[in-house]
Amino acid sequence: MTQYIYIASPMRLPTGSFGENPISPEQPNVFRTELDFVHLYFENNYDSEIKKRFSYSSHFTFKHQVAGYANQIPFPNGINGRPNEEKCLKILYDYLEEAIEKSNIVEYFTSLNGEEDLALSNKRSINWKDIKDPYDLVIKDRELLEITLWK
């Protein structure tokens, strides 16, 4: 099954591709590695056909939400430390850091596709300063973190 990560915030969240390293037109002969193509793509929870927001999960309390395909972001028992995993976790860390600085709070959740509304396996409230490393963002299936920025 496909794993997704979801982020909710009281403020609008950025969407699109994050972390991909395209070749610039000024460097046409530059060799790209597989790692250059690794990225996270976030889409928001707005359905343009019906012109309405929907919720990715009933567990969220904020209306602004994004979803991202998360096959490179492991569950705790699947950590392998490979470069693709490290890059995606760093992208996620940077994305969350920016979102928290703007809104002071986010909800971060992961789930297998189709299981977003099943009972939570765990729910925790933590402070962003307690997340020292991108690997601190590795959470269990259907775990929800409420991350706040306390100064």
Coordinates of C-alpha atoms in Angstrom, one line a residue:
M1 CA 0.0 0.0 0.0
T2 CA 1.0 3.6 -0.6
Q3 CA 2.1 5.6 2.4
Y4 CA 1.2 9.3 2.6
I5 CA 2.2 12.1 5.0
Y6 CA -0.3 14.8 5.8
I7 CA 0.2 18.2 7.3
A8 CA -2.5 20.6 8.6
S9 CA -2.1 24.2 9.7
P10 CA -4.2 27.2 10.5
M11 CA -2.2 29.0 7.8
R12 CA -2.0 28.2 4.0
L13 CA 0.8 25.7 3.3
P14 CA 3.0 25.7 0.2
T15 CA 2.3 23.1 -2.5
G16 CA 4.4 21.7 -5.3
S17 CA 7.7 19.8 -5.7
F18 CA 10.4 20.3 -3.1
G19 CA 14.0 19.0 -3.3
E20 CA 14.3 18.1 -6.9
N21 CA 17.6 19.3 -8.4
P22 CA 17.0 20.1 -12.1
I23 CA 19.8 20.9 -14.4
S24 CA 20.1 24.5 -15.3
P25 CA 20.2 25.5 -19.0
E26 CA 23.7 26.9 -18.4
Q27 CA 25.0 23.4 -17.5
P28 CA 23.7 21.0 -20.2
N29 CA 26.4 18.4 -19.8
V30 CA 26.1 18.0 -16.0
F31 CA 25.4 14.4 -15.0
R32 CA 22.5 13.8 -12.7
T33 CA 22.3 11.1 -10.2
E34 CA 19.2 9.2 -9.0
L35 CA 19.4 11.3 -5.9
D36 CA 18.8 14.5 -7.9
F37 CA 15.3 13.2 -8.8
V38 CA 14.3 12.4 -5.3
H39 CA 11.8 14.9 -4.0
L40 CA 8.6 15.4 -2.1
Y41 CA 5.5 16.7 -3.8
F42 CA 2.7 18.3 -1.7
E43 CA -0.8 18.9 -2.9
N44 CA -3.5 20.8 -1.0
N45 CA -7.0 19.8 0.0
Y46 CA -8.9 22.0 -2.4
D47 CA -11.1 20.4 -5.0
S48 CA -11.2 22.8 -7.9
E49 CA -14.2 21.0 -9.6
I50 CA -16.5 21.5 -6.6
K51 CA -14.6 24.6 -5.4
K52 CA -14.4 23.4 -1.9
R53 CA -11.9 22.2 0.7
F54 CA -12.0 18.7 2.0
S55 CA -10.2 17.0 4.9
Y56 CA -7.6 14.3 4.3
S57 CA -8.3 12.9 7.7
S58 CA -11.0 13.3 10.3
H59 CA -8.2 13.6 12.9
F60 CA -7.2 17.1 11.7
T61 CA -8.5 20.2 13.3
F62 CA -7.0 22.8 10.8
K63 CA -8.5 23.5 7.4
H64 CA -5.3 24.1 5.5
Q65 CA -3.9 20.7 4.6
V66 CA -1.4 19.1 2.3
A67 CA -0.7 15.5 1.3
G68 CA 2.6 14.0 0.1
Y69 CA 3.5 10.6 -1.3
A70 CA 5.9 9.3 1.3
N71 CA 7.5 6.0 0.1
Q72 CA 11.0 7.3 0.9
I73 CA 10.0 8.3 4.5
P74 CA 10.0 5.1 6.6
F75 CA 8.0 3.9 9.5
P76 CA 10.2 3.4 12.6
N77 CA 10.8 -0.3 11.9
G78 CA 11.8 0.4 8.3
I79 CA 14.7 2.9 8.7
N80 CA 17.6 2.1 6.4
G81 CA 19.6 5.3 6.4
R82 CA 20.0 5.4 2.6
P83 CA 20.6 8.7 0.8
N84 CA 17.0 8.8 -0.6
E85 CA 15.6 8.4 2.8
E86 CA 17.9 11.0 4.4
K87 CA 17.1 13.5 1.6
C88 CA 13.3 13.1 1.9
L89 CA 13.4 13.4 5.7
K90 CA 15.6 16.6 5.4
I91 CA 13.1 18.1 2.9
L92 CA 10.2 17.2 5.3
Y93 CA 12.1 18.8 8.2
D94 CA 12.8 22.0 6.3
Y95 CA 9.1 22.1 5.1
L96 CA 7.8 21.7 8.6
E97 CA 10.2 24.2 10.1
E98 CA 9.0 26.8 7.6
A99 CA 5.3 26.0 8.2
I100 CA 5.7 26.1 12.0
E101 CA 7.6 29.4 11.9
K102 CA 4.7 30.9 10.0
S103 CA 1.8 29.4 11.9
N104 CA 3.3 28.4 15.3
I105 CA 1.5 25.1 15.1
V106 CA 1.0 22.2 12.7
E107 CA -0.4 18.7 12.8
Y108 CA 1.7 16.1 11.2
F109 CA 0.3 12.7 10.4
T110 CA 1.1 9.6 8.3
S111 CA -1.1 6.8 7.1
L112 CA -1.4 4.2 4.5
N113 CA -3.7 5.1 1.7
G114 CA -7.4 4.5 2.6
E115 CA -6.7 4.3 6.3
E116 CA -6.6 8.0 7.1
D117 CA -9.8 7.9 9.2
L118 CA -9.0 4.7 11.2
A119 CA -8.3 5.0 14.9
L120 CA -5.0 6.7 15.7
S121 CA -2.1 4.5 16.8
N122 CA -0.7 7.4 18.8
K123 CA -1.2 11.2 19.3
R124 CA 1.4 13.4 20.8
S125 CA 2.0 17.1 21.4
I126 CA 5.6 18.2 21.1
N127 CA 7.6 21.3 20.8
W128 CA 9.6 22.0 17.6
K129 CA 12.8 22.6 19.6
D130 CA 12.6 18.9 20.7
I131 CA 13.0 17.8 17.1
K132 CA 16.8 17.9 16.8
D133 CA 17.2 15.7 13.7
P134 CA 15.1 14.9 10.6
Y135 CA 14.9 11.3 11.8
D136 CA 12.9 12.6 14.8
L137 CA 10.0 12.9 12.2
V138 CA 9.8 9.2 11.6
I139 CA 6.5 8.2 13.2
K140 CA 4.3 5.2 13.3
D141 CA 1.4 4.5 10.9
R142 CA -1.6 6.6 11.9
E143 CA 0.4 8.6 14.4
L144 CA -0.4 12.3 14.7
L145 CA 2.0 14.8 16.1
E146 CA 0.8 18.3 17.1
I147 CA 4.0 20.3 16.8
T148 CA 4.1 23.8 18.3
L149 CA 6.6 26.6 18.3
W150 CA 7.1 27.8 21.8
K151 CA 9.6 30.7 22.2

